[in-house]
Amino acid sequence: MNFDEQIIRKGSKSVKWDMAESLFLTKDALPMWVADMDFKAPQVVLDALKERLDHGVFGYAYQDQDTQQAVAGWLNRRHGWTIQTDTILFTPGVVTALSLAVQAFTATGDEVVIQSPVYAPFYQMIEKNGRKVSTNPLKIENDRYMMDFHDLEKKLSRPQAKLMFLCHPHNPSGRAWSSEELKRVGELCVKHGVTVVSDEIHSDLMLYGKPHVPFASLSDDIASITVTCFAPSKTFNLAGLQASAIVIPDEERRTLFTNEMQRNGMGHLNAFGIPAMEAAYRHGDEWLDSLVLYLESNIQIAMDYIDEHLPNVRYMKPDASYLLWIDIRDFQFTEAELKRNLLKRGKVILELGHVYGHEGDGFIRMNLGCPASTVKEGLRRLHQAFTPSTE
Ligand SMILES: Cc1ncc(COP(=O)(O)O)c(C=O)c1O
């Protein structure tokens, strides 16, 4: 594993590198936006994929008990959570699971509670299914997001509130919620009969030796109302293989979810997603431990650079993952100014905060899942973007 290696991704039909050109109308900007990393997958995954490729026959494939055992083994080994293998379902992505959950647990016009700012597809999967977004905005205290439990209970107690999407750890800020915070959320949801989708896609990327606490591991009552989403896609940079694991301990909810999968013609993962997921979850530990150290170092490089060179810029130090949520509210840029500064002056593509909801206004999200040399170049460009123009 050589995380310093610069791999040319342009021309590989990459969303991050190739689609950026048409989306942002720029040819020479450095892409540090969408959440995938510029690293090769672990060798154990590449070997499993090669073996599958060499087989040469790509008829229908299906995930089986081996796949479920690989997931259960991983959750037990990495997060100390023991689950029954038959509670695990598979979807071609976590976003798909969010949409299926909306269809399974709510009716048209119902409300789904989210904590904004948050990952943009949370909004889209609710609204595109004809349901209503109910926001419980996060509060900022000492450059850290905190939950507003008083407002949360207000939102959960509405009769139309049927579902909550929890983002744990939180994208865009990388905040991992504590056991105490999660328990309070869980108890409120149990009290008000609200099903929870806990999106834990970033949970394998906990930094600084902090443990991940699966929301559903906190009590049997909480487990019984929870759909937990995991995937090797962020962890091992396999997003393009589209394979996710969804844990639903409650049989009734699992049946409702499975019915929606069937209604949407969904069931089997693709022939490459299955061996990749199994290999990663069975043999990926060592690679992941090295990756996390590399990401910690990249995050440190970014924080040090901002502290030294960008006095008007703040950031939220993440507990997990490779995304840095940067606070540029001091500049009071309009959206047009911000885009112009980043794309034209700095020539760097970052996610603009408003896509996470209006509570994200005045923030930008920088993807540090890349070689340290790219991080440094991105920071140089960020500095250039925010250096007052003499034009
Ligand atoms: C919180 C969160 N959920 C889901 C996803 C995407 O999941 P998938 O690619 O499996 O649909 C992302 C990707 O950035 C994410 O950050």
CSV table of C-alpha atoms and ligand atoms in Angstrom, one decimal:
chain,number,residue,atom,x,y,z
A,1,MET,CA,0.0,0.0,0.0
A,2,ASN,CA,1.5,3.2,-1.2
A,3,PHE,CA,-0.9,6.0,-0.4
A,4,ASP,CA,1.6,8.6,-1.8
A,5,GLU,CA,1.3,7.2,-5.3
A,6,GLN,CA,-0.3,9.6,-7.8
A,7,ILE,CA,-2.7,7.6,-9.9
A,8,ILE,CA,-4.1,9.3,-13.0
A,9,ARG,CA,-7.9,9.0,-12.7
A,10,LYS,CA,-8.8,11.3,-15.6
A,11,GLY,CA,-10.2,9.2,-18.4
A,12,SER,CA,-11.5,6.4,-16.2
A,13,LYS,CA,-15.0,7.7,-16.3
A,14,SER,CA,-14.6,8.9,-12.7
A,15,VAL,CA,-17.3,11.2,-11.3
A,16,LYS,CA,-14.7,13.1,-9.3
A,17,TRP,CA,-12.2,13.7,-12.1
A,18,ASP,CA,-14.1,13.4,-15.4
A,19,MET,CA,-17.7,14.4,-14.6
A,20,ALA,CA,-16.3,17.5,-12.8
A,21,GLU,CA,-15.4,19.1,-16.1
A,22,SER,CA,-19.0,19.3,-17.3
A,23,LEU,CA,-20.5,19.9,-13.9
A,24,PHE,CA,-18.2,22.8,-12.9
A,25,LEU,CA,-17.3,23.9,-16.4
A,26,THR,CA,-13.6,23.8,-15.7
A,27,LYS,CA,-10.8,21.8,-17.2
A,28,ASP,CA,-7.8,22.5,-15.0
A,29,ALA,CA,-9.3,22.6,-11.5
A,30,LEU,CA,-8.1,20.1,-8.9
A,31,PRO,CA,-11.1,17.9,-7.8
A,32,MET,CA,-11.4,17.6,-4.0
A,33,TRP,CA,-15.2,17.3,-3.8
A,34,VAL,CA,-17.2,14.1,-4.1
A,35,ALA,CA,-16.4,11.6,-1.3
A,36,ASP,CA,-14.2,9.0,-3.0
A,37,MET,CA,-10.5,8.7,-2.5
A,38,ASP,CA,-7.7,8.7,-5.1
A,39,PHE,CA,-6.2,5.5,-3.7
A,40,LYS,CA,-6.1,2.0,-5.2
A,41,ALA,CA,-8.2,-0.6,-3.4
A,42,PRO,CA,-6.4,-3.1,-1.1
A,43,GLN,CA,-4.4,-5.8,-2.9
A,44,VAL,CA,-6.7,-8.5,-1.3
A,45,VAL,CA,-9.6,-6.9,-3.1
A,46,LEU,CA,-7.8,-6.5,-6.4
A,47,ASP,CA,-6.8,-10.2,-6.2
A,48,ALA,CA,-10.4,-11.3,-5.6
A,49,LEU,CA,-11.6,-9.2,-8.5
A,50,LYS,CA,-8.9,-10.6,-10.8
A,51,GLU,CA,-9.9,-14.1,-9.9
A,52,ARG,CA,-13.5,-13.3,-10.7
A,53,LEU,CA,-12.6,-11.5,-13.9
A,54,ASP,CA,-10.4,-14.5,-15.0
A,55,HIS,CA,-13.4,-16.8,-14.6
A,56,GLY,CA,-14.8,-15.1,-17.6
A,57,VAL,CA,-18.5,-15.9,-17.1
A,58,PHE,CA,-20.6,-13.0,-15.7
A,59,GLY,CA,-24.1,-14.5,-15.5
A,60,TYR,CA,-26.3,-13.6,-12.6
A,61,ALA,CA,-24.6,-13.7,-9.3
A,62,TYR,CA,-25.9,-13.7,-5.7
A,63,GLN,CA,-24.7,-12.9,-2.3
A,64,ASP,CA,-25.1,-15.7,0.2
A,65,GLN,CA,-24.4,-16.7,3.8
A,66,ASP,CA,-20.7,-16.3,3.2
A,67,THR,CA,-21.3,-12.7,2.3
A,68,GLN,CA,-23.4,-12.2,5.4
A,69,GLN,CA,-20.8,-13.9,7.5
A,70,ALA,CA,-18.1,-11.6,6.1
A,71,VAL,CA,-20.2,-8.5,7.1
A,72,ALA,CA,-21.1,-9.9,10.6
A,73,GLY,CA,-17.4,-10.9,11.2
A,74,TRP,CA,-16.3,-7.3,10.3
A,75,LEU,CA,-18.9,-5.6,12.5
A,76,ASN,CA,-17.9,-7.9,15.4
A,77,ARG,CA,-14.1,-7.5,14.9
A,78,ARG,CA,-14.1,-3.7,14.1
A,79,HIS,CA,-17.0,-2.4,16.2
A,80,GLY,CA,-17.6,-5.1,18.8
A,81,TRP,CA,-21.2,-5.5,17.6
A,82,THR,CA,-22.6,-9.0,17.4
A,83,ILE,CA,-25.5,-9.5,15.0
A,84,GLN,CA,-27.5,-12.4,13.5
A,85,THR,CA,-26.4,-13.0,10.0
A,86,ASP,CA,-30.0,-13.4,8.7
A,87,THR,CA,-30.7,-9.7,9.7
A,88,ILE,CA,-28.4,-8.5,7.0
A,89,LEU,CA,-29.8,-7.5,3.6
A,90,PHE,CA,-27.8,-6.1,0.6
A,91,THR,CA,-28.5,-3.1,-1.6
A,92,PRO,CA,-26.5,-1.5,-4.5
A,93,GLY,CA,-25.6,1.5,-2.3
A,94,VAL,CA,-26.6,3.2,0.9
A,95,VAL,CA,-28.5,6.0,-1.0
A,96,THR,CA,-30.7,3.2,-2.5
A,97,ALA,CA,-31.3,2.0,1.1
A,98,LEU,CA,-32.4,5.4,2.2
A,99,SER,CA,-34.9,5.6,-0.6
A,100,LEU,CA,-36.2,2.1,0.1
A,101,ALA,CA,-36.6,2.9,3.8
A,102,VAL,CA,-38.7,6.0,2.9
A,103,GLN,CA,-40.9,3.8,0.7
A,104,ALA,CA,-41.1,1.0,3.3
A,105,PHE,CA,-41.8,3.0,6.5
A,106,THR,CA,-43.6,6.2,5.4
A,107,ALA,CA,-46.6,7.2,3.3
A,108,THR,CA,-47.0,10.2,1.0
A,109,GLY,CA,-47.0,13.4,3.0
A,110,ASP,CA,-45.3,11.9,6.0
A,111,GLU,CA,-42.2,13.6,7.5
A,112,VAL,CA,-38.7,12.3,7.8
A,113,VAL,CA,-36.5,14.1,10.4
A,114,ILE,CA,-32.9,15.0,9.5
A,115,GLN,CA,-30.3,17.0,11.3
A,116,SER,CA,-29.0,19.7,9.0
A,117,PRO,CA,-26.6,20.4,7.5
A,118,VAL,CA,-26.3,16.9,6.2
A,119,TYR,CA,-25.4,14.7,3.2
A,120,ALA,CA,-27.5,16.1,0.3
A,121,PRO,CA,-29.2,12.8,-0.9
A,122,PHE,CA,-30.9,12.7,2.5
A,123,TYR,CA,-33.1,15.6,1.3
A,124,GLN,CA,-33.5,14.1,-2.2
A,125,MET,CA,-34.5,10.6,-1.2
A,126,ILE,CA,-37.3,12.1,1.0
A,127,GLU,CA,-38.5,14.7,-1.5
A,128,LYS,CA,-38.3,12.5,-4.6
A,129,ASN,CA,-40.5,10.0,-2.8
A,130,GLY,CA,-43.1,12.6,-2.1
A,131,ARG,CA,-42.4,12.9,1.6
A,132,LYS,CA,-41.5,16.0,3.6
A,133,VAL,CA,-38.2,16.9,5.1
A,134,SER,CA,-38.4,18.0,8.8
A,135,THR,CA,-35.2,19.6,9.9
A,136,ASN,CA,-33.7,19.5,13.3
A,137,PRO,CA,-30.7,21.9,12.8
A,138,LEU,CA,-27.5,21.1,14.5
A,139,LYS,CA,-26.0,23.8,16.7
A,140,ILE,CA,-22.3,24.9,16.6
A,141,GLU,CA,-20.5,25.0,19.9
A,142,ASN,CA,-16.7,25.6,20.0
A,143,ASP,CA,-16.4,24.6,16.3
A,144,ARG,CA,-18.3,21.4,16.9
A,145,TYR,CA,-21.8,20.3,16.0
A,146,MET,CA,-24.2,19.5,18.8
A,147,MET,CA,-27.7,18.2,18.7
A,148,ASP,CA,-30.6,20.3,19.8
A,149,PHE,CA,-32.6,17.7,21.7
A,150,HIS,CA,-35.4,20.0,22.6
A,151,ASP,CA,-36.1,20.8,19.0
A,152,LEU,CA,-35.6,17.1,18.1
A,153,GLU,CA,-38.3,15.9,20.4
A,154,LYS,CA,-40.6,18.6,19.0
A,155,LYS,CA,-40.0,17.3,15.5
A,156,LEU,CA,-40.2,13.6,16.4
A,157,SER,CA,-43.5,14.1,18.4
A,158,ARG,CA,-45.4,15.4,15.3
A,159,PRO,CA,-47.9,12.7,14.2
A,160,GLN,CA,-46.6,12.9,10.6
A,161,ALA,CA,-43.0,12.1,11.7
A,162,LYS,CA,-42.5,8.4,10.9
A,163,LEU,CA,-38.8,8.1,10.1
A,164,MET,CA,-35.5,9.7,11.0
A,165,PHE,CA,-32.2,9.7,9.1
A,166,LEU,CA,-29.2,9.7,11.4
A,167,CYS,CA,-25.8,10.4,9.9
A,168,HIS,CA,-23.2,8.7,12.2
A,169,PRO,CA,-20.5,9.7,11.8
A,170,HIS,CA,-21.8,12.9,10.4
A,171,ASN,CA,-21.1,14.0,6.8
A,172,PRO,CA,-20.0,16.8,6.2
A,173,SER,CA,-18.4,17.5,9.6
A,174,GLY,CA,-16.9,14.1,10.5
A,175,ARG,CA,-18.5,14.4,14.0
A,176,ALA,CA,-19.0,11.0,15.6
A,177,TRP,CA,-21.9,11.1,18.1
A,178,SER,CA,-21.2,9.8,21.6
A,179,SER,CA,-23.1,6.9,23.3
A,180,GLU,CA,-24.9,9.4,25.5
A,181,GLU,CA,-26.1,11.5,22.5
A,182,LEU,CA,-27.1,8.4,20.6
A,183,LYS,CA,-29.0,7.0,23.5
A,184,ARG,CA,-31.0,10.2,23.9
A,185,VAL,CA,-31.8,10.1,20.1
A,186,GLY,CA,-32.8,6.4,20.4
A,187,GLU,CA,-35.0,6.9,23.5
A,188,LEU,CA,-36.8,9.8,21.8
A,189,CYS,CA,-37.4,7.8,18.7
A,190,VAL,CA,-38.6,4.7,20.7
A,191,LYS,CA,-40.9,7.0,22.7
A,192,HIS,CA,-42.5,8.6,19.6
A,193,GLY,CA,-42.6,5.4,17.5
A,194,VAL,CA,-40.2,6.8,14.8
A,195,THR,CA,-38.1,4.3,12.8
A,196,VAL,CA,-34.4,5.3,12.4
A,197,VAL,CA,-32.1,4.8,9.5
A,198,SER,CA,-28.6,5.1,10.9
A,199,ASP,CA,-26.3,5.8,8.0
A,200,GLU,CA,-22.9,4.5,9.3
A,201,ILE,CA,-21.1,4.4,6.0
A,202,HIS,CA,-18.2,6.5,7.4
A,203,SER,CA,-17.9,4.4,10.6
A,204,ASP,CA,-14.9,2.3,9.6
A,205,LEU,CA,-12.8,5.5,9.2
A,206,MET,CA,-12.8,6.5,12.9
A,207,LEU,CA,-9.6,8.5,13.6
A,208,TYR,CA,-7.2,8.8,16.6
A,209,GLY,CA,-8.2,5.4,18.0
A,210,LYS,CA,-11.7,6.5,18.8
A,211,PRO,CA,-14.3,3.7,18.8
A,212,HIS,CA,-17.4,3.7,16.7
A,213,VAL,CA,-20.6,3.0,18.6
A,214,PRO,CA,-23.2,1.5,16.3
A,215,PHE,CA,-26.5,3.2,17.2
A,216,ALA,CA,-28.4,-0.1,17.2
A,217,SER,CA,-25.9,-1.6,19.6
A,218,LEU,CA,-27.2,0.6,22.5
A,219,SER,CA,-30.2,-1.4,23.5
A,220,ASP,CA,-32.7,-4.0,22.2
A,221,ASP,CA,-35.4,-1.4,22.0
A,222,ILE,CA,-33.2,0.9,19.9
A,223,ALA,CA,-32.1,-2.0,17.7
A,224,SER,CA,-35.7,-3.0,17.1
A,225,ILE,CA,-36.5,0.4,15.5
A,226,THR,CA,-33.3,0.7,13.5
A,227,VAL,CA,-32.1,0.1,10.0
A,228,THR,CA,-28.3,0.4,9.9
A,229,CYS,CA,-26.4,1.0,6.7
A,230,PHE,CA,-22.8,-0.1,6.3
A,231,ALA,CA,-20.7,-0.4,3.1
A,232,PRO,CA,-17.1,-1.1,2.1
A,233,SER,CA,-17.4,1.7,-0.4
A,234,LYS,CA,-16.0,4.6,1.7
A,235,THR,CA,-13.7,2.4,3.8
A,236,PHE,CA,-11.9,0.7,0.9
A,237,ASN,CA,-12.7,3.1,-1.9
A,238,LEU,CA,-15.1,0.7,-3.7
A,239,ALA,CA,-18.0,3.1,-4.3
A,240,GLY,CA,-18.1,2.2,-8.0
A,241,LEU,CA,-18.8,-1.4,-7.2
A,242,GLN,CA,-22.1,-0.6,-5.5
A,243,ALA,CA,-22.5,-3.1,-2.7
A,244,SER,CA,-23.9,-2.2,0.8
A,245,ALA,CA,-25.0,-4.1,3.8
A,246,ILE,CA,-28.2,-3.2,5.6
A,247,VAL,CA,-28.9,-4.6,9.1
A,248,ILE,CA,-32.5,-4.8,10.2
A,249,PRO,CA,-33.0,-6.8,13.4
A,250,ASP,CA,-36.8,-6.3,13.6
A,251,GLU,CA,-38.5,-9.0,11.5
A,252,GLU,CA,-41.5,-6.8,10.6
A,253,ARG,CA,-39.3,-3.9,9.4
A,254,ARG,CA,-37.1,-6.3,7.5
A,255,THR,CA,-40.1,-7.8,5.7
A,256,LEU,CA,-41.4,-4.3,4.8
A,257,PHE,CA,-37.9,-3.3,3.5
A,258,THR,CA,-37.5,-6.6,1.5
A,259,ASN,CA,-40.9,-6.0,-0.1
A,260,GLU,CA,-39.8,-2.6,-1.3
A,261,MET,CA,-36.6,-4.2,-2.7
A,262,GLN,CA,-38.7,-6.7,-4.6
A,263,ARG,CA,-41.1,-4.0,-5.8
A,264,ASN,CA,-38.1,-2.1,-7.2
A,265,GLY,CA,-36.7,-5.2,-8.9
A,266,MET,CA,-33.7,-5.4,-6.6
A,267,GLY,CA,-32.1,-8.4,-5.0
A,268,HIS,CA,-28.8,-9.5,-6.3
A,269,LEU,CA,-25.6,-7.5,-6.2
A,270,ASN,CA,-23.3,-7.5,-9.2
A,271,ALA,CA,-20.7,-10.2,-9.8
A,272,PHE,CA,-17.8,-7.9,-8.8
A,273,GLY,CA,-19.4,-6.2,-5.8
A,274,ILE,CA,-19.8,-9.5,-4.0
A,275,PRO,CA,-16.2,-10.8,-4.1
A,276,ALA,CA,-14.9,-7.3,-3.4
A,277,MET,CA,-17.0,-6.9,-0.3
A,278,GLU,CA,-16.2,-10.3,1.0
A,279,ALA,CA,-12.4,-9.9,0.5
A,280,ALA,CA,-12.4,-6.4,2.0
A,281,TYR,CA,-14.4,-7.4,5.1
A,282,ARG,CA,-12.4,-10.6,5.6
A,283,HIS,CA,-8.9,-9.4,4.9
A,284,GLY,CA,-8.9,-5.6,4.7
A,285,ASP,CA,-8.0,-4.8,8.4
A,286,GLU,CA,-4.3,-4.1,7.9
A,287,TRP,CA,-4.8,-1.9,4.9
A,288,LEU,CA,-7.5,0.1,6.7
A,289,ASP,CA,-5.3,0.6,9.8
A,290,SER,CA,-2.6,2.0,7.5
A,291,LEU,CA,-5.1,4.2,5.7
A,292,VAL,CA,-6.4,5.7,8.9
A,293,LEU,CA,-2.9,6.8,9.9
A,294,TYR,CA,-2.3,8.3,6.5
A,295,LEU,CA,-5.7,10.2,6.7
A,296,GLU,CA,-4.8,11.5,10.2
A,297,SER,CA,-1.6,12.9,8.8
A,298,ASN,CA,-3.4,14.5,5.8
A,299,ILE,CA,-5.9,16.1,8.2
A,300,GLN,CA,-3.0,17.4,10.3
A,301,ILE,CA,-1.3,18.9,7.3
A,302,ALA,CA,-4.6,20.7,6.3
A,303,MET,CA,-5.3,22.0,9.9
A,304,ASP,CA,-1.7,23.3,10.3
A,305,TYR,CA,-1.8,25.0,6.9
A,306,ILE,CA,-5.1,26.7,7.6
A,307,ASP,CA,-3.9,27.8,11.1
A,308,GLU,CA,-0.7,29.3,9.6
A,309,HIS,CA,-1.9,30.8,6.3
A,310,LEU,CA,-5.6,31.4,6.5
A,311,PRO,CA,-6.4,33.4,9.6
A,312,ASN,CA,-10.0,34.1,8.7
A,313,VAL,CA,-10.8,30.4,8.1
A,314,ARG,CA,-11.9,27.9,10.8
A,315,TYR,CA,-12.6,24.2,10.5
A,316,MET,CA,-14.2,21.4,12.5
A,317,LYS,CA,-11.7,18.8,13.4
A,318,PRO,CA,-13.2,15.5,12.3
A,319,ASP,CA,-13.6,12.4,14.5
A,320,ALA,CA,-13.9,10.2,11.4
A,321,SER,CA,-13.3,10.0,7.7
A,322,TYR,CA,-11.4,12.2,5.2
A,323,LEU,CA,-13.6,15.2,4.8
A,324,LEU,CA,-12.7,18.6,6.3
A,325,TRP,CA,-15.6,21.0,7.0
A,326,ILE,CA,-14.2,24.4,6.6
A,327,ASP,CA,-15.9,27.6,8.0
A,328,ILE,CA,-15.5,30.6,5.7
A,329,ARG,CA,-18.4,32.6,7.1
A,330,ASP,CA,-16.1,35.5,7.9
A,331,PHE,CA,-15.6,36.2,4.2
A,332,GLN,CA,-19.4,36.6,3.6
A,333,PHE,CA,-19.1,35.5,0.0
A,334,THR,CA,-22.1,35.3,-2.2
A,335,GLU,CA,-22.5,31.9,-3.9
A,336,ALA,CA,-21.3,33.4,-7.2
A,337,GLU,CA,-18.3,35.0,-5.6
A,338,LEU,CA,-17.3,31.7,-3.8
A,339,LYS,CA,-17.6,29.7,-7.0
A,340,ARG,CA,-15.6,32.2,-8.9
A,341,ASN,CA,-12.9,32.4,-6.3
A,342,LEU,CA,-12.6,28.6,-5.9
A,343,LEU,CA,-12.9,27.6,-9.6
A,344,LYS,CA,-11.4,30.5,-11.5
A,345,ARG,CA,-8.9,32.0,-9.0
A,346,GLY,CA,-7.9,29.0,-6.9
A,347,LYS,CA,-8.7,26.3,-9.5
A,348,VAL,CA,-9.9,23.8,-6.9
A,349,ILE,CA,-13.2,22.0,-6.7
A,350,LEU,CA,-14.7,21.7,-3.3
A,351,GLU,CA,-18.3,21.0,-2.2
A,352,LEU,CA,-20.1,24.2,-1.4
A,353,GLY,CA,-21.8,24.1,2.0
A,354,HIS,CA,-25.3,25.1,0.9
A,355,VAL,CA,-25.8,21.7,-0.8
A,356,TYR,CA,-26.1,20.2,2.7
A,357,GLY,CA,-29.0,22.6,3.5
A,358,HIS,CA,-29.0,26.3,4.3
A,359,GLU,CA,-27.3,25.6,7.6
A,360,GLY,CA,-24.2,24.8,5.5
A,361,ASP,CA,-24.1,28.3,4.0
A,362,GLY,CA,-20.6,29.8,4.5
A,363,PHE,CA,-18.9,26.4,4.7
A,364,ILE,CA,-17.0,24.3,2.2
A,365,ARG,CA,-16.1,20.6,2.3
A,366,MET,CA,-12.6,19.5,1.3
A,367,ASN,CA,-11.8,15.9,0.4
A,368,LEU,CA,-8.5,14.9,1.9
A,369,GLY,CA,-8.6,11.2,0.7
A,370,CYS,CA,-5.7,11.7,-1.7
A,371,PRO,CA,-1.9,11.6,-1.6
A,372,ALA,CA,-0.3,14.2,0.8
A,373,SER,CA,1.2,15.9,-2.3
A,374,THR,CA,-2.4,16.5,-3.6
A,375,VAL,CA,-3.5,17.8,-0.2
A,376,LYS,CA,-0.7,20.3,-0.2
A,377,GLU,CA,-1.4,21.4,-3.7
A,378,GLY,CA,-5.1,21.8,-2.9
A,379,LEU,CA,-4.3,23.9,0.2
A,380,ARG,CA,-2.1,26.1,-1.9
A,381,ARG,CA,-5.0,26.6,-4.3
A,382,LEU,CA,-7.4,27.3,-1.5
A,383,HIS,CA,-5.1,30.0,-0.3
A,384,GLN,CA,-5.0,31.4,-3.8
A,385,ALA,CA,-8.8,31.4,-3.9
A,386,PHE,CA,-9.0,33.5,-0.8
A,387,THR,CA,-6.2,35.9,-1.5
A,388,PRO,CA,-7.8,39.3,-2.2
A,389,SER,CA,-7.7,39.9,-6.0
A,390,THR,CA,-5.8,42.9,-7.3
A,391,GLU,CA,-7.9,42.8,-10.6
B,1,LIG,C1,-23.4,9.7,4.7
B,1,LIG,C2,-23.3,9.1,3.3
B,1,LIG,N1,-24.2,8.2,3.0
B,1,LIG,C3,-24.2,7.5,1.8
B,1,LIG,C4,-23.2,7.9,0.9
B,1,LIG,C5,-23.2,7.2,-0.5
B,1,LIG,O1,-23.5,5.9,-0.4
B,1,LIG,P1,-23.6,4.9,-1.7
B,1,LIG,O2,-22.5,5.3,-2.6
B,1,LIG,O3,-23.4,3.6,-1.1
B,1,LIG,O4,-25.0,5.1,-2.2
B,1,LIG,C6,-22.2,8.8,1.2
B,1,LIG,C7,-21.2,9.2,0.2
B,1,LIG,O5,-20.6,10.2,0.3
B,1,LIG,C8,-22.3,9.4,2.5
B,1,LIG,O6,-21.4,10.3,2.8
